[in-house]
CSV table of C-alpha atoms and ligand atoms in Angstrom, one decimal:
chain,number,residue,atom,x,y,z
J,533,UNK,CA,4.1,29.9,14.7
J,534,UNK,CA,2.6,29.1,11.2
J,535,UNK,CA,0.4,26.1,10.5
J,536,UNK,CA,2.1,22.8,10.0
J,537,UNK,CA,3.1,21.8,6.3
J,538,UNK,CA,1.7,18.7,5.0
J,539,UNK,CA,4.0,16.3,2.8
J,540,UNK,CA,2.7,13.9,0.3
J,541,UNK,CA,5.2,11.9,-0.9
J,542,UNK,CA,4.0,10.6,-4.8
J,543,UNK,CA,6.1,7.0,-4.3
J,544,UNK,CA,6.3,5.2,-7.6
J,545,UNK,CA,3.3,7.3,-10.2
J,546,UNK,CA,2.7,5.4,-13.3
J,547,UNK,CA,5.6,6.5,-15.5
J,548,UNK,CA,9.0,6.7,-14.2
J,549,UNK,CA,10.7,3.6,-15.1
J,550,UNK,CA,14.3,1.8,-13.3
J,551,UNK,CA,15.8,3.4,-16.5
J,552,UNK,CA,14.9,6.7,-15.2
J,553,UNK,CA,16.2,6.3,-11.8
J,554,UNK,CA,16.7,2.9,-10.3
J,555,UNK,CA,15.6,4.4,-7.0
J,556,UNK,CA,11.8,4.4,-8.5
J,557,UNK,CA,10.0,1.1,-6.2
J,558,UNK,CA,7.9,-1.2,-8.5
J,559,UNK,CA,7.3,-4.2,-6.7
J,560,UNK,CA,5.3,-4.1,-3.6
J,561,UNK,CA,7.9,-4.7,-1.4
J,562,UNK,CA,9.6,-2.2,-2.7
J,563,UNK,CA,7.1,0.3,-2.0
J,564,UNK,CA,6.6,-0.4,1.1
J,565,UNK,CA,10.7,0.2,1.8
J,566,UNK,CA,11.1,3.4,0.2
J,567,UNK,CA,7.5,4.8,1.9
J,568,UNK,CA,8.5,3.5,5.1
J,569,UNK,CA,11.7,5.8,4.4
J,570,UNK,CA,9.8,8.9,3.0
J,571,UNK,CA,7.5,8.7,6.3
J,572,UNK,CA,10.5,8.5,8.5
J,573,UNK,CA,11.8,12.0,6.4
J,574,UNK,CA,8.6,13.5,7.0
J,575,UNK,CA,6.0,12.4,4.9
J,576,UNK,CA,2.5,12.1,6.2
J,577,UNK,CA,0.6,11.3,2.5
J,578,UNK,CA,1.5,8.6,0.5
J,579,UNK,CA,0.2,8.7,-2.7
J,580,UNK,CA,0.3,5.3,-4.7
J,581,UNK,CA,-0.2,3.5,-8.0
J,582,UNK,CA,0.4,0.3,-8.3
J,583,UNK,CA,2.5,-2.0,-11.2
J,584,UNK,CA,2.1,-5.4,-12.6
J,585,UNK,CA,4.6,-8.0,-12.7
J,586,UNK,CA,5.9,-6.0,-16.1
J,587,UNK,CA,6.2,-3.1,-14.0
J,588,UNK,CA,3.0,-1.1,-16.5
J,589,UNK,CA,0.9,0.5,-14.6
J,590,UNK,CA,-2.1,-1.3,-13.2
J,591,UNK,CA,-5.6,-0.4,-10.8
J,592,UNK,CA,-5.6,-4.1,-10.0
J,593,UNK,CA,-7.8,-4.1,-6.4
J,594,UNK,CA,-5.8,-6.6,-4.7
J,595,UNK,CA,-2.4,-5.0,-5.6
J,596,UNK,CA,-3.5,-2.1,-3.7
J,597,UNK,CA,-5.1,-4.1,-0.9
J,598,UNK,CA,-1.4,-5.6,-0.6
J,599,UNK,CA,0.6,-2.1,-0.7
J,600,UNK,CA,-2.0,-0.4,1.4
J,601,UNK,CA,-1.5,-3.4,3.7
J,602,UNK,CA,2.1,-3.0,4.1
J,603,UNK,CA,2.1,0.9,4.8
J,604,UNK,CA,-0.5,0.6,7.0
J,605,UNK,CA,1.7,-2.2,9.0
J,606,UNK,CA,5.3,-0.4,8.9
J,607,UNK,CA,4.1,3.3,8.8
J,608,UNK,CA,1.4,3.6,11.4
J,609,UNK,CA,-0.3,6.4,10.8
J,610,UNK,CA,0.3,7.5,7.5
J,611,UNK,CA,-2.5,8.7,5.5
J,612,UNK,CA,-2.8,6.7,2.5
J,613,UNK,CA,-4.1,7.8,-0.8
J,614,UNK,CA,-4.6,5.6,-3.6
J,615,UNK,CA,-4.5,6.7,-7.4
J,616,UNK,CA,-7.8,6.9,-9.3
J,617,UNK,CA,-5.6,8.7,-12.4
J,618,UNK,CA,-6.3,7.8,-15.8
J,619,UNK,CA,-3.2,5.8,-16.9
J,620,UNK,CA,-3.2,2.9,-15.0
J,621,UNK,CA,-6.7,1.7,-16.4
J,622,UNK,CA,-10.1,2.8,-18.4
J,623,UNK,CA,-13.7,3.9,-17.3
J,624,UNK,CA,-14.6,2.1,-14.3
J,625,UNK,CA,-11.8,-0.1,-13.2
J,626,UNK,CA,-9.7,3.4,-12.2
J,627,UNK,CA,-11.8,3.4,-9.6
J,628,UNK,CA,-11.9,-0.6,-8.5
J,629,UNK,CA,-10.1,-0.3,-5.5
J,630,UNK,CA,-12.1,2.3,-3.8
J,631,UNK,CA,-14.2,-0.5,-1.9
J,632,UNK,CA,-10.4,-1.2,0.2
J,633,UNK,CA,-11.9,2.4,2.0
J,634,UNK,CA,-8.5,3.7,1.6
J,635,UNK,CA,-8.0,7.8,4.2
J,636,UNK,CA,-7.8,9.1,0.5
J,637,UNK,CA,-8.1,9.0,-3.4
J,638,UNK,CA,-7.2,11.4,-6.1
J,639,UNK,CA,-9.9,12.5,-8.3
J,640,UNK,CA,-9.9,14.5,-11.5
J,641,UNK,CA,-13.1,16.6,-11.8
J,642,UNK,CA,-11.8,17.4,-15.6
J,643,UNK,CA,-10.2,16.8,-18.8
J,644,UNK,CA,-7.0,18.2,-20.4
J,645,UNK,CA,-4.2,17.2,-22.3
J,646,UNK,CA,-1.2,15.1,-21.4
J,647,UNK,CA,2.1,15.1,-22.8
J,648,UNK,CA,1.0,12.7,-25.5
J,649,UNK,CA,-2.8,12.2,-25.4
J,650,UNK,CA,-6.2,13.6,-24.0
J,651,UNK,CA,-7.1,12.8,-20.4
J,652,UNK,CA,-9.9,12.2,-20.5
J,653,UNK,CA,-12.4,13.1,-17.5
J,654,UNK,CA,-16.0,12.4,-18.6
J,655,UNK,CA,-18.9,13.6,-16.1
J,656,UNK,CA,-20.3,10.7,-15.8
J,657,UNK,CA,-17.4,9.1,-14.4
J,658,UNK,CA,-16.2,11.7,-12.3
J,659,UNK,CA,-19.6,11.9,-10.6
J,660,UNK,CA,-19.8,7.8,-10.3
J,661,UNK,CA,-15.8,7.9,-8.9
J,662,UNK,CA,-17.0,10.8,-6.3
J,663,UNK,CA,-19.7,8.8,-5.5
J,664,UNK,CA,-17.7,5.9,-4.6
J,665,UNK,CA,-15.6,8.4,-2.3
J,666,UNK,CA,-18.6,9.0,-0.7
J,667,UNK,CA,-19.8,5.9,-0.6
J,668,UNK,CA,-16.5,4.3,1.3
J,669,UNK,CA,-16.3,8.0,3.5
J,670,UNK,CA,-12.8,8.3,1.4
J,671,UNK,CA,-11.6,11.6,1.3
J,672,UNK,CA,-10.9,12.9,-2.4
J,673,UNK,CA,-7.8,14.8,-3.2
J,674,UNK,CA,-8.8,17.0,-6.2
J,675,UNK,CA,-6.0,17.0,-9.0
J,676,UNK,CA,-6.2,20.7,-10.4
J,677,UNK,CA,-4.6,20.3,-13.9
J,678,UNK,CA,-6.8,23.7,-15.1
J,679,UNK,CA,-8.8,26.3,-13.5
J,680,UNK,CA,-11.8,24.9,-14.8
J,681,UNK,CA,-10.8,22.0,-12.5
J,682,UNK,CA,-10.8,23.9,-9.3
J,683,UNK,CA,-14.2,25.6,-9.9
J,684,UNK,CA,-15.5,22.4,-10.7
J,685,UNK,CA,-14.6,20.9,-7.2
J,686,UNK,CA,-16.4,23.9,-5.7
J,687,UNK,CA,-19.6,23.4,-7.3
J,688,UNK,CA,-19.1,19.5,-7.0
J,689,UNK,CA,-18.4,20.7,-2.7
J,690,UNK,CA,-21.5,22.9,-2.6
J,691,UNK,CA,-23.7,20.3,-3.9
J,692,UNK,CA,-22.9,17.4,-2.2
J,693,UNK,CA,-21.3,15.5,-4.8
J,694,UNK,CA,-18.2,15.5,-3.0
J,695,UNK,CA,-17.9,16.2,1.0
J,696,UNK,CA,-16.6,19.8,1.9
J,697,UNK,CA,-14.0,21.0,3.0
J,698,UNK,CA,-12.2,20.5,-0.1
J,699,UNK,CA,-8.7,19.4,-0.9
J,700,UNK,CA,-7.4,20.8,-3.9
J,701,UNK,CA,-3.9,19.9,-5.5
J,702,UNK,CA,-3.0,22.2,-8.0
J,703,UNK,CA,-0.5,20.5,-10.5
J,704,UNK,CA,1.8,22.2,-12.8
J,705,UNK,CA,4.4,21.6,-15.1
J,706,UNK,CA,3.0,19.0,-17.0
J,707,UNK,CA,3.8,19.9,-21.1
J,708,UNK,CA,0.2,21.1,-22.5
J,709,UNK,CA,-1.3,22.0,-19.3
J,710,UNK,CA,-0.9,24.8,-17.2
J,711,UNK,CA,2.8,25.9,-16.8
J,712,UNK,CA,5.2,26.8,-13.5
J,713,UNK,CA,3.7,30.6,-13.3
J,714,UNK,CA,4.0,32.0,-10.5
J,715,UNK,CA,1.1,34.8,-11.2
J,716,UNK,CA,-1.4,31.8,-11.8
J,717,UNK,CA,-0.5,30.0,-8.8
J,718,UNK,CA,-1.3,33.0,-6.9
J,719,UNK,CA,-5.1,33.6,-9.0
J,720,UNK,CA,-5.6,29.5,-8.2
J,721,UNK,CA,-5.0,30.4,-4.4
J,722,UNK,CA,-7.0,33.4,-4.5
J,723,UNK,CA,-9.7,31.9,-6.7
J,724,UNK,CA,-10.2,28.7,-4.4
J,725,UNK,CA,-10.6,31.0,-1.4
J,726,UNK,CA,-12.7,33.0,-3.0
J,727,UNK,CA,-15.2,30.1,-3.8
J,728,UNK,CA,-14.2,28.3,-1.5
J,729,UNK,CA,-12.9,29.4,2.2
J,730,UNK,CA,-13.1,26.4,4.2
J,731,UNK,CA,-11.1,24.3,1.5
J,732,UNK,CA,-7.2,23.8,2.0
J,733,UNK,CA,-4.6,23.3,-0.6
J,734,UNK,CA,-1.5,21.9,-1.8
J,735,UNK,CA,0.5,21.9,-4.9
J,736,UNK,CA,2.9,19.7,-7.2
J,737,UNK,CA,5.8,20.4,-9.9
J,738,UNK,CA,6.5,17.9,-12.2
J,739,UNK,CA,10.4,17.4,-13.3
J,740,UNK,CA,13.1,20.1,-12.6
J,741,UNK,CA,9.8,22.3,-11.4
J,742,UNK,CA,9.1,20.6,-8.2
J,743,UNK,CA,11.5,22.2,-6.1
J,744,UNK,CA,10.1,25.4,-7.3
J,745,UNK,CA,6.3,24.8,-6.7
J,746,UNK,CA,7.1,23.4,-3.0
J,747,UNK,CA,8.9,26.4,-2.1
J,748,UNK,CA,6.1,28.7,-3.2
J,749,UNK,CA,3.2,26.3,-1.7
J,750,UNK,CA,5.3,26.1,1.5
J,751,UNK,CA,6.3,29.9,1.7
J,752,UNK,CA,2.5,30.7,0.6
J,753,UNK,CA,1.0,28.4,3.3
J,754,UNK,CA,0.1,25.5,1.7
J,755,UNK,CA,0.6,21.9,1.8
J,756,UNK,CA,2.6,20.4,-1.1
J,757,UNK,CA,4.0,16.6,-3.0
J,758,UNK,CA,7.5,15.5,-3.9
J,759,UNK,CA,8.3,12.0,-4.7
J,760,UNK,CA,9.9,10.0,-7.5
J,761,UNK,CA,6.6,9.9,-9.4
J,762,UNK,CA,6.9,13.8,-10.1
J,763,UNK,CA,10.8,14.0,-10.4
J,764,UNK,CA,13.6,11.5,-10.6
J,765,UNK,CA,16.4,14.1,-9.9
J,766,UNK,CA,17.8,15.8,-6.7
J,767,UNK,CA,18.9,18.7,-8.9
J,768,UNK,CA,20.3,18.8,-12.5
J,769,UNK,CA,23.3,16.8,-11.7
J,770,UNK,CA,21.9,14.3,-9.7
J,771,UNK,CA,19.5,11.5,-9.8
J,772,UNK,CA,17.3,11.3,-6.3
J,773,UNK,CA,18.9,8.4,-4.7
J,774,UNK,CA,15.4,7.9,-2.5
J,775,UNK,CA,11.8,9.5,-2.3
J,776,UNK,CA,13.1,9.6,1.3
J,777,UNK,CA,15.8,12.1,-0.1
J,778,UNK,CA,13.1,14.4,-1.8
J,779,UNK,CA,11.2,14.6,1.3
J,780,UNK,CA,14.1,15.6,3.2
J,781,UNK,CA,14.7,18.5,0.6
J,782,UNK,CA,11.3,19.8,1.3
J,783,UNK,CA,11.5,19.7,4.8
J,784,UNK,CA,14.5,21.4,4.4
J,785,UNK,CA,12.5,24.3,2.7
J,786,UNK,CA,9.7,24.3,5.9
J,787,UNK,CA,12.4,24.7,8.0
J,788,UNK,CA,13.6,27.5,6.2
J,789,UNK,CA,10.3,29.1,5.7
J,790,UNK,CA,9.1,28.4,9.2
J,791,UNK,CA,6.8,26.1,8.6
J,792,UNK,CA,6.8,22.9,11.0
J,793,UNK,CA,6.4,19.9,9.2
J,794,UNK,CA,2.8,18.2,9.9
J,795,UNK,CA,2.9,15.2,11.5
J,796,UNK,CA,0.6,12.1,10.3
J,797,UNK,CA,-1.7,13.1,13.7
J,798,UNK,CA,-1.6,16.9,12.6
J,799,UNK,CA,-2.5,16.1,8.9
J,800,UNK,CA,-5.3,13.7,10.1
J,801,UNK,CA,-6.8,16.7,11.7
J,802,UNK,CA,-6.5,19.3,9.6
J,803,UNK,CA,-7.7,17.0,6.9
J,804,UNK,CA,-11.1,15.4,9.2
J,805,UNK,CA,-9.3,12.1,8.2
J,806,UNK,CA,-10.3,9.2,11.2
J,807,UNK,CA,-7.5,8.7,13.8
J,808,UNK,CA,-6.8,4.9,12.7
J,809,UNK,CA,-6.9,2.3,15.4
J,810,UNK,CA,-4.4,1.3,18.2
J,811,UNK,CA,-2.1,3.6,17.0
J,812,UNK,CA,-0.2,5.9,19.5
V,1431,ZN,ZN1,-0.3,9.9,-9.2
């Protein structure tokens, strides 16, 4: 039996608009709903960004104290994991929420382009937003746009600026970073374990991609995202109608590779994340 295959479901991101895909949850409420689904599907991780009332993107604190709320309350045991990520907010206030002590944050350790601008990673911020993870004993997901990114995280691991064992998301797809490849995937694996055996991994496709990089995460022994964030579409005909119904699709893949899918419990172990309190 191979190891259990952890599923972060990547909820509402900061992009995808109702235009996209009227599935996409904005308001709170909202979020809660379509997690509450996902988790059902299969989904241990949420990962979440928050919107204003405008539906922009947002780091407002108490936003995320509301949404972290709601999971918490009707998806007991899901490990959440709040968005530090550089659109919803400058500097500093991407990381205002970390004082909620959230299982998990994202955290860049780099810079690189975007589709449309620079994002922008300055060392001084990443080492004050890893300190905060260490601060509230959050556990820091790292979001691997470049391989300068994952090597990074290693020496960040072996000097204490961030708590080992490492988890490393490596993302591809997005236009003017790293491409779907499969032969770099494979060098990123080989290269985190290389510097870094006790760290785990997972991976992320973004648009018509995703599908792709779960399969080769889940068939390679990793742990991988879908969600609406990502992609909007169940394949090219079809708009997602849920994040519920992109988790489904990647269970299907686990099932086909073999792979059981993690439970919240499971994922809390293999992660070192705190079993949360009077949950069964
Ligand atoms: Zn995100």
């Amino acid at each position: 039996m191979s190891d259990p295959c952890i599923i972060c479901v990547a909820i509402t991101g900061s992009l995808p608009t109702k235009e996209n895909n009227p599935a996409v949850p904005i308001s709170i409420d909202e979020q809660i709903e379509s997690t509450q689904e996902a988790f059902e599907a299969g989904a241990s991780i949420a990962h979440c960004h928050v919107r204003d009332d405008e539906g922009r993107p947002t780091s407002d604190p108490e936003r995320f104290a509301r949404l972290k709320e709601g999971i918490e309350k009707y998806c007991p045991g899901m490990i959440v994991q709040l968005s530090t990520g550089g659109r919803s907010g400058a500097g500093q206030a991407r990381g205002g929420m970390l004082p909620l002590a959230p299982d998990m944050a994202s955290l860049s350790v780099g810079s690189n382009n975007f589709p449309t601008r620079v994002y922008e990673n300055p060392p001084d911020l990443v080492d004050w937003l890893a300190s905060e993870m260490v601060k509230h004993r959050i556990k820091p997901e790292i979001e691997a746009f470049d391989l300068s990114h994952i090597v990074q995280a290693t020496r960040m691991a072996q000097n204490g600026r961030i708590a080992a064992p490492l988890y490393v998301q490596f993302v591809m797809g997005v236009m003017n970073a790293m491409p779907v490849d499969e032969p770099i995937f494979d060098f990123y694996i080989e290269t985190l374990k290389r510097l870094a055996p006790d760290a785990l991994w997972c991976a992320a496709g973004i648009g018509a991609a995703q599908i792709t990089v779960n399969e080769w995460a889940i068939a390679k022994g990793g742990h991988t995202r879908t969600g609406l964030e990502d992609n909007v579409r169940l394949d090219r005909d079809r708009l997602a109608p849920s994040n519920a119904a992109l988790v489904k699709r990647t269970a299907d893949l686990c099932e086909k590779y073999e792979r059981p899918v993690a439970t919240w419990a499971q994922a809390r172990e293999m992660l070192g994340l705190r079993m949360p309190k009077g949950v069964a």
